[in-house]
CSV table of C-alpha atoms in Angstrom, one decimal:
chain,number,residue,atom,x,y,z
T,1,UNK,CA,41.8,214.4,24.4
T,2,UNK,CA,42.3,216.7,21.5
T,3,UNK,CA,39.8,214.9,19.4
T,4,UNK,CA,37.2,215.0,22.2
T,5,UNK,CA,37.8,218.7,22.8
T,6,UNK,CA,37.6,219.5,19.1
T,7,UNK,CA,34.2,217.6,18.8
T,8,UNK,CA,32.9,219.4,21.9
T,9,UNK,CA,33.8,222.8,20.5
T,10,UNK,CA,32.3,221.9,17.2
T,11,UNK,CA,29.0,220.8,18.8
T,12,UNK,CA,28.9,224.1,20.8
T,13,UNK,CA,29.4,226.1,17.6
T,14,UNK,CA,26.7,224.2,15.8
T,15,UNK,CA,24.3,224.8,18.7
T,16,UNK,CA,25.0,228.5,18.7
T,17,UNK,CA,24.4,228.7,14.9
T,18,UNK,CA,21.1,226.8,15.5
T,19,UNK,CA,20.1,229.3,18.2
T,20,UNK,CA,20.9,232.2,15.8
T,21,UNK,CA,18.7,230.7,13.1
T,22,UNK,CA,15.8,230.3,15.5
T,23,UNK,CA,16.0,233.8,16.7
T,24,UNK,CA,16.4,235.3,13.2
T,25,UNK,CA,13.5,233.2,11.9
T,26,UNK,CA,11.2,235.0,14.3
T,27,UNK,CA,12.4,238.5,13.2
T,28,UNK,CA,12.4,240.2,9.9
T,29,UNK,CA,16.1,240.7,8.8
T,30,UNK,CA,17.2,244.1,10.0
T,31,UNK,CA,20.4,244.7,8.1
T,32,UNK,CA,20.8,243.2,4.6
T,33,UNK,CA,24.0,243.0,2.5
T,34,UNK,CA,23.6,243.5,-1.2
T,35,UNK,CA,26.7,242.8,-3.2
T,36,UNK,CA,26.8,244.3,-6.7
T,37,UNK,CA,24.4,246.8,-5.1
T,38,UNK,CA,25.3,249.7,-7.4
T,39,UNK,CA,24.5,247.7,-10.5
T,40,UNK,CA,21.3,247.6,-12.6
T,41,UNK,CA,19.5,244.9,-10.6
T,42,UNK,CA,21.3,245.6,-7.3
T,43,UNK,CA,20.3,249.2,-7.1
T,44,UNK,CA,16.6,248.3,-7.6
T,45,UNK,CA,16.9,245.7,-4.9
T,46,UNK,CA,18.5,248.2,-2.5
T,47,UNK,CA,15.7,250.6,-3.2
T,48,UNK,CA,13.0,248.0,-2.5
T,49,UNK,CA,14.6,246.8,0.7
T,50,UNK,CA,14.9,250.3,2.0
T,51,UNK,CA,11.2,250.9,1.2
T,52,UNK,CA,10.5,247.9,3.5
T,53,UNK,CA,12.3,249.6,6.4
T,54,UNK,CA,15.4,247.5,6.1
T,55,UNK,CA,19.0,248.7,6.7
T,56,UNK,CA,21.0,248.1,3.6
T,57,UNK,CA,24.8,247.6,3.3
T,58,UNK,CA,25.5,248.0,-0.4
T,59,UNK,CA,28.9,246.6,-1.5
T,60,UNK,CA,30.3,247.1,-5.0
T,61,UNK,CA,33.7,247.5,-6.6
T,62,UNK,CA,32.1,249.8,-9.3
T,63,UNK,CA,33.7,247.8,-12.2
T,64,UNK,CA,30.3,247.9,-13.9
T,65,UNK,CA,28.1,249.3,-11.2
T,66,UNK,CA,27.7,253.1,-11.1
T,67,UNK,CA,27.3,255.6,-8.2
T,68,UNK,CA,24.6,257.4,-10.2
T,69,UNK,CA,22.4,254.3,-9.7
T,70,UNK,CA,22.4,254.8,-5.9
T,71,UNK,CA,22.9,258.5,-5.4
T,72,UNK,CA,19.2,258.9,-4.6
T,73,UNK,CA,19.6,256.4,-1.7
T,74,UNK,CA,22.6,258.0,0.0
T,75,UNK,CA,20.5,260.5,2.0
T,76,UNK,CA,18.7,257.6,3.7
T,77,UNK,CA,20.4,256.9,7.1
T,78,UNK,CA,19.6,253.2,6.7
T,79,UNK,CA,21.8,253.0,3.5
T,80,UNK,CA,25.5,252.4,3.6
T,81,UNK,CA,27.8,252.1,0.6
T,82,UNK,CA,31.2,250.3,0.7
T,83,UNK,CA,33.5,250.0,-2.3
T,84,UNK,CA,35.0,246.5,-2.2
T,85,UNK,CA,35.5,243.5,-4.4
T,86,UNK,CA,33.8,240.3,-3.3
T,87,UNK,CA,36.8,238.3,-4.4
T,88,UNK,CA,38.4,239.6,-1.1
T,89,UNK,CA,37.0,238.3,2.2
T,90,UNK,CA,33.9,240.2,3.4
T,91,UNK,CA,33.3,241.0,7.1
T,92,UNK,CA,30.0,242.5,8.0
T,93,UNK,CA,27.4,242.4,10.8
T,94,UNK,CA,24.4,241.6,8.7
T,95,UNK,CA,21.3,239.4,9.0
T,96,UNK,CA,20.8,238.4,5.3
T,97,UNK,CA,22.9,238.4,2.1
T,98,UNK,CA,22.0,238.9,-1.5
T,99,UNK,CA,24.9,238.1,-3.9
T,100,UNK,CA,24.4,240.0,-7.2
T,101,UNK,CA,28.1,240.7,-7.7
T,102,UNK,CA,29.3,240.0,-11.3
T,103,UNK,CA,29.3,241.7,-14.7
T,104,UNK,CA,26.3,240.3,-16.5
T,105,UNK,CA,26.7,241.4,-20.1
T,106,UNK,CA,29.0,239.5,-22.5
T,107,UNK,CA,30.9,242.8,-23.4
T,108,UNK,CA,31.8,243.4,-19.7
T,109,UNK,CA,32.4,239.8,-18.4
T,110,UNK,CA,34.5,238.9,-21.4
T,111,UNK,CA,36.7,242.0,-21.0
T,112,UNK,CA,38.5,240.3,-18.1
T,113,UNK,CA,37.4,236.6,-18.0
T,114,UNK,CA,39.8,235.7,-15.2
T,115,UNK,CA,38.4,238.4,-12.9
T,116,UNK,CA,34.9,237.3,-13.9
T,117,UNK,CA,35.6,233.8,-12.7
T,118,UNK,CA,37.2,235.1,-9.5
T,119,UNK,CA,34.1,237.1,-8.8
T,120,UNK,CA,31.9,234.2,-9.3
T,121,UNK,CA,33.9,231.6,-7.4
T,122,UNK,CA,35.9,233.4,-4.8
T,123,UNK,CA,33.0,235.8,-4.2
T,124,UNK,CA,30.6,232.9,-3.6
T,125,UNK,CA,33.1,231.3,-1.2
T,126,UNK,CA,33.7,234.5,0.8
T,127,UNK,CA,30.0,235.2,1.1
T,128,UNK,CA,29.0,231.7,1.9
T,129,UNK,CA,31.7,231.6,4.6
T,130,UNK,CA,30.2,234.8,6.1
T,131,UNK,CA,26.7,233.3,6.0
T,132,UNK,CA,28.0,230.1,7.7
T,133,UNK,CA,29.7,232.1,10.4
T,134,UNK,CA,26.7,234.2,11.1
T,135,UNK,CA,24.1,231.5,10.6
T,136,UNK,CA,22.1,233.5,8.1
T,137,UNK,CA,20.3,233.1,4.8
T,138,UNK,CA,22.1,233.8,1.5
T,139,UNK,CA,20.7,234.5,-2.0
T,140,UNK,CA,22.7,233.8,-5.2
T,141,UNK,CA,21.9,235.6,-8.4
T,142,UNK,CA,22.5,232.8,-10.9
T,143,UNK,CA,21.6,233.0,-14.6
T,144,UNK,CA,19.8,231.3,-17.5
T,145,UNK,CA,23.3,231.0,-19.0
T,146,UNK,CA,23.8,227.9,-16.9
T,147,UNK,CA,21.6,226.2,-19.6
T,148,UNK,CA,24.0,227.3,-22.4
T,149,UNK,CA,22.6,226.7,-25.9
T,150,UNK,CA,19.7,224.5,-24.7
T,151,UNK,CA,18.5,221.3,-26.3
T,152,UNK,CA,15.4,221.4,-24.0
T,153,UNK,CA,12.8,224.2,-24.6
T,154,UNK,CA,11.5,225.8,-22.4
T,155,UNK,CA,14.2,225.3,-19.8
T,156,UNK,CA,13.1,223.7,-16.5
T,157,UNK,CA,15.4,223.8,-13.4
T,158,UNK,CA,16.0,220.0,-13.8
T,159,UNK,CA,17.8,220.6,-17.2
T,160,UNK,CA,21.5,220.3,-16.8
T,161,UNK,CA,22.3,222.5,-19.8
T,162,UNK,CA,24.5,222.4,-22.9
T,163,UNK,CA,27.5,224.7,-22.0
T,164,UNK,CA,30.8,225.1,-23.7
T,165,UNK,CA,33.4,224.9,-20.9
T,166,UNK,CA,36.1,226.9,-22.6
T,167,UNK,CA,34.4,229.3,-25.0
T,168,UNK,CA,34.3,233.1,-24.9
T,169,UNK,CA,31.2,232.9,-22.6
T,170,UNK,CA,32.6,230.2,-20.3
T,171,UNK,CA,34.0,232.5,-17.6
T,172,UNK,CA,30.4,233.6,-16.9
T,173,UNK,CA,28.5,230.5,-17.7
T,174,UNK,CA,30.8,228.0,-15.9
T,175,UNK,CA,31.5,230.6,-13.1
T,176,UNK,CA,27.8,230.7,-12.3
T,177,UNK,CA,27.5,226.9,-12.5
T,178,UNK,CA,30.5,226.6,-10.1
T,179,UNK,CA,28.9,229.1,-7.7
T,180,UNK,CA,25.7,227.1,-7.6
T,181,UNK,CA,27.8,224.0,-6.8
T,182,UNK,CA,29.4,225.8,-3.9
T,183,UNK,CA,26.0,227.0,-2.6
T,184,UNK,CA,24.7,223.4,-2.5
T,185,UNK,CA,27.9,222.1,-0.9
T,186,UNK,CA,27.7,224.7,1.9
T,187,UNK,CA,24.0,223.8,2.3
T,188,UNK,CA,24.8,220.1,2.5
T,189,UNK,CA,27.9,220.3,4.7
T,190,UNK,CA,27.2,223.4,6.9
T,191,UNK,CA,23.4,223.6,6.7
T,192,UNK,CA,23.6,227.1,5.3
T,193,UNK,CA,20.1,228.3,4.1
T,194,UNK,CA,20.5,229.1,0.4
T,195,UNK,CA,18.3,230.6,-2.3
T,196,UNK,CA,19.3,230.5,-5.9
T,197,UNK,CA,17.5,232.4,-8.7
T,198,UNK,CA,18.3,231.6,-12.3
T,199,UNK,CA,17.7,235.0,-14.0
T,200,UNK,CA,16.4,235.2,-17.6
T,201,UNK,CA,16.8,238.4,-19.7
T,202,UNK,CA,15.8,241.3,-17.6
T,203,UNK,CA,15.6,245.0,-18.7
T,204,UNK,CA,14.5,248.3,-17.3
T,205,UNK,CA,15.7,251.7,-16.1
T,206,UNK,CA,19.4,251.9,-15.0
T,207,UNK,CA,20.7,249.5,-17.6
T,208,UNK,CA,24.0,250.7,-18.9
T,209,UNK,CA,23.7,252.2,-22.4
T,210,UNK,CA,27.1,250.5,-23.3
T,211,UNK,CA,26.4,247.0,-21.9
T,212,UNK,CA,25.9,245.4,-25.3
T,213,UNK,CA,22.7,243.8,-24.3
T,214,UNK,CA,19.9,243.5,-26.9
T,215,UNK,CA,17.3,245.8,-25.2
T,216,UNK,CA,19.7,248.6,-24.4
T,217,UNK,CA,21.5,248.3,-27.8
T,218,UNK,CA,18.2,248.6,-29.7
T,219,UNK,CA,16.8,251.4,-27.7
T,220,UNK,CA,19.9,253.6,-27.8
T,221,UNK,CA,20.3,253.0,-31.5
T,222,UNK,CA,16.6,253.7,-32.2
T,223,UNK,CA,16.6,256.9,-30.2
T,224,UNK,CA,19.6,258.1,-32.1
T,225,UNK,CA,18.1,257.0,-35.5
T,226,UNK,CA,21.1,254.7,-36.0
T,227,UNK,CA,21.0,251.3,-37.7
T,228,UNK,CA,19.8,248.6,-35.4
T,229,UNK,CA,22.2,245.8,-35.4
T,230,UNK,CA,20.9,242.3,-35.2
T,231,UNK,CA,23.3,239.4,-34.8
T,232,UNK,CA,22.2,236.5,-36.9
T,233,UNK,CA,19.0,236.5,-38.9
T,234,UNK,CA,16.8,237.7,-36.0
T,235,UNK,CA,14.9,234.5,-35.6
T,236,UNK,CA,16.6,233.6,-32.3
T,237,UNK,CA,14.2,233.9,-29.4
T,238,UNK,CA,14.4,235.6,-26.0
T,239,UNK,CA,12.0,236.2,-23.1
T,240,UNK,CA,12.2,239.6,-21.5
T,241,UNK,CA,11.3,240.3,-17.8
T,242,UNK,CA,10.9,243.8,-16.5
T,243,UNK,CA,13.1,244.6,-13.5
T,244,UNK,CA,10.2,245.3,-11.1
T,245,UNK,CA,8.8,241.8,-11.7
T,246,UNK,CA,12.2,240.3,-11.1
T,247,UNK,CA,12.8,242.1,-7.8
T,248,UNK,CA,9.4,240.8,-6.7
T,249,UNK,CA,10.6,237.3,-7.4
T,250,UNK,CA,13.9,237.9,-5.5
T,251,UNK,CA,12.0,238.9,-2.4
T,252,UNK,CA,9.5,236.1,-2.6
T,253,UNK,CA,12.2,233.5,-3.1
T,254,UNK,CA,14.2,234.9,-0.1
T,255,UNK,CA,11.1,234.8,2.1
T,256,UNK,CA,10.3,231.2,1.2
T,257,UNK,CA,11.0,228.3,3.6
T,258,UNK,CA,14.1,226.3,4.1
T,259,UNK,CA,12.7,223.4,2.1
T,260,UNK,CA,13.0,225.4,-1.1
T,261,UNK,CA,16.7,224.9,-1.8
T,262,UNK,CA,16.3,224.2,-5.5
T,263,UNK,CA,17.4,226.8,-8.1
T,264,UNK,CA,14.3,228.7,-9.2
T,265,UNK,CA,13.8,230.2,-12.7
T,266,UNK,CA,12.8,233.8,-12.7
T,267,UNK,CA,11.9,235.3,-16.0
T,268,UNK,CA,9.1,236.0,-18.4
T,269,UNK,CA,7.9,232.9,-20.3
T,270,UNK,CA,6.4,235.0,-23.2
T,271,UNK,CA,8.8,234.5,-26.1
T,272,UNK,CA,9.8,237.0,-28.8
T,273,UNK,CA,12.2,236.8,-31.7
T,274,UNK,CA,15.0,239.4,-31.7
T,275,UNK,CA,13.6,240.8,-34.9
T,276,UNK,CA,10.2,241.3,-33.2
T,277,UNK,CA,11.9,243.1,-30.4
T,278,UNK,CA,13.7,245.5,-32.8
T,279,UNK,CA,10.5,246.2,-34.7
T,280,UNK,CA,8.6,247.0,-31.5
T,281,UNK,CA,11.3,249.3,-30.3
T,282,UNK,CA,11.3,251.2,-33.6
T,283,UNK,CA,7.5,251.6,-33.4
T,284,UNK,CA,7.6,252.8,-29.8
T,285,UNK,CA,10.3,255.3,-30.4
T,286,UNK,CA,9.1,256.5,-33.8
T,287,UNK,CA,12.6,255.9,-35.0
T,288,UNK,CA,13.9,256.2,-38.6
T,289,UNK,CA,16.4,253.4,-37.8
T,290,UNK,CA,16.9,250.6,-40.3
T,291,UNK,CA,17.6,247.0,-39.3
T,292,UNK,CA,21.0,245.5,-40.4
T,293,UNK,CA,22.2,241.9,-39.9
T,294,UNK,CA,25.7,240.9,-38.5
T,295,UNK,CA,27.2,237.4,-38.0
T,296,UNK,CA,26.0,235.6,-34.9
T,297,UNK,CA,28.6,235.5,-32.0
T,298,UNK,CA,30.2,232.3,-30.9
T,299,UNK,CA,28.0,230.2,-28.5
T,300,UNK,CA,25.1,232.6,-28.7
T,301,UNK,CA,22.0,230.6,-27.7
T,302,UNK,CA,19.3,230.1,-30.3
T,303,UNK,CA,16.4,229.8,-27.8
T,304,UNK,CA,15.9,231.1,-24.3
T,305,UNK,CA,12.6,230.8,-22.4
T,306,UNK,CA,12.0,229.8,-18.8
T,307,UNK,CA,9.7,227.2,-17.4
T,308,UNK,CA,8.5,229.1,-14.3
T,309,UNK,CA,6.2,226.3,-13.0
T,310,UNK,CA,8.3,226.0,-9.8
T,311,UNK,CA,8.1,229.8,-9.1
T,312,UNK,CA,4.4,229.9,-9.8
T,313,UNK,CA,3.7,226.9,-7.5
T,314,UNK,CA,6.1,227.6,-4.6
T,315,UNK,CA,6.3,231.4,-4.7
T,316,UNK,CA,3.0,232.4,-6.2
T,317,UNK,CA,5.1,234.5,-8.6
T,318,UNK,CA,4.6,235.4,-12.3
T,319,UNK,CA,5.6,238.5,-14.2
T,320,UNK,CA,2.9,241.2,-14.6
T,321,UNK,CA,4.4,243.9,-16.8
T,322,UNK,CA,4.0,243.4,-20.5
T,323,UNK,CA,6.9,243.9,-22.9
T,324,UNK,CA,5.3,247.0,-24.4
T,325,UNK,CA,4.7,248.7,-21.0
T,326,UNK,CA,8.2,247.8,-19.8
T,327,UNK,CA,9.8,249.1,-22.9
T,328,UNK,CA,8.0,252.4,-22.6
T,329,UNK,CA,9.5,252.9,-19.2
T,330,UNK,CA,12.9,251.9,-20.3
T,331,UNK,CA,12.8,254.1,-23.4
T,332,UNK,CA,11.9,257.1,-21.2
T,333,UNK,CA,14.9,256.4,-19.0
T,334,UNK,CA,17.3,256.1,-21.9
T,335,UNK,CA,15.8,259.2,-23.6
T,336,UNK,CA,16.4,261.2,-20.5
T,337,UNK,CA,19.9,259.8,-20.1
T,338,UNK,CA,20.9,260.6,-23.7
T,339,UNK,CA,19.5,264.1,-23.4
T,340,UNK,CA,21.5,264.7,-20.2
T,341,UNK,CA,24.7,263.4,-21.8
T,342,UNK,CA,24.1,265.7,-24.8
T,343,UNK,CA,23.8,268.7,-22.5
T,344,UNK,CA,26.9,267.8,-20.6
T,345,UNK,CA,28.8,267.4,-23.8
T,346,UNK,CA,27.6,270.7,-25.1
T,347,UNK,CA,28.7,272.5,-21.9
T,348,UNK,CA,32.2,271.0,-22.1
T,349,UNK,CA,32.6,271.6,-25.9
């Protein structure tokens, strides 16, 4: 009798989840959970969702996120901030989930690799369980780092990657790969509707000046007329996507149908060498900085460029902002930030 009763209860639960999905599919999501919402990408996503009339629950432990990124949103009655770590169970009455929680720059995710892995794996488990219980759609911010130092160029979603499982970047690379696995397992076992974006180098206002990423490093150094440090000989390539374009991709991916359960590359396919980036930033800032070379870090990829054919075909998405235009906006942001910091330092001196 116990087995019959258990099966009966399970069938009722599944029927209720199915009913919820049907009801939600007919309505725009009202309340959206954004984890990592006080971070660089998360704050832009919260802002965009609010502009669409959504209610936003922003969850962040402020390890790398900053309250200053979301201060301008706190006066909106549809915005709520909660300080919490996604490695702990999350309970929330929401209709949709965007999981952006995790330090994304090597400097920050390598500072506590065990915590980084917990954020990726336990965070994914906790949020997937919430999505399963509520019968709602969930988005995972994955990364181009799942491709490691690629042997295939450009990188399509079908490429399995070339990743060191126990190097200094593994806590992030393998953590994101594990999170993707969990997402697909919940999709297969519990029919959770999943969306996975593999994000390539993104830049724009609200990047941290101390995150150690190439765009922020070069701009801050150029604005202060300091030497611009290039790791390696500068011939390694990257593709740079402006944040507004990326958020467009997030929203289009989340709005796509259930049939699109594959990871989707989101990034700019136009490729630049790191040296070309440095030279362009020096030119745009009118800096007196000189370029100096340092040894290449362990496991730093030589090439990184997305194949965005899937996003173009299924989402009608492609980046629109040129590197030059995006850099100008980012330079203005950092110039204002550095000026503000200089004033604050002078006042306290």
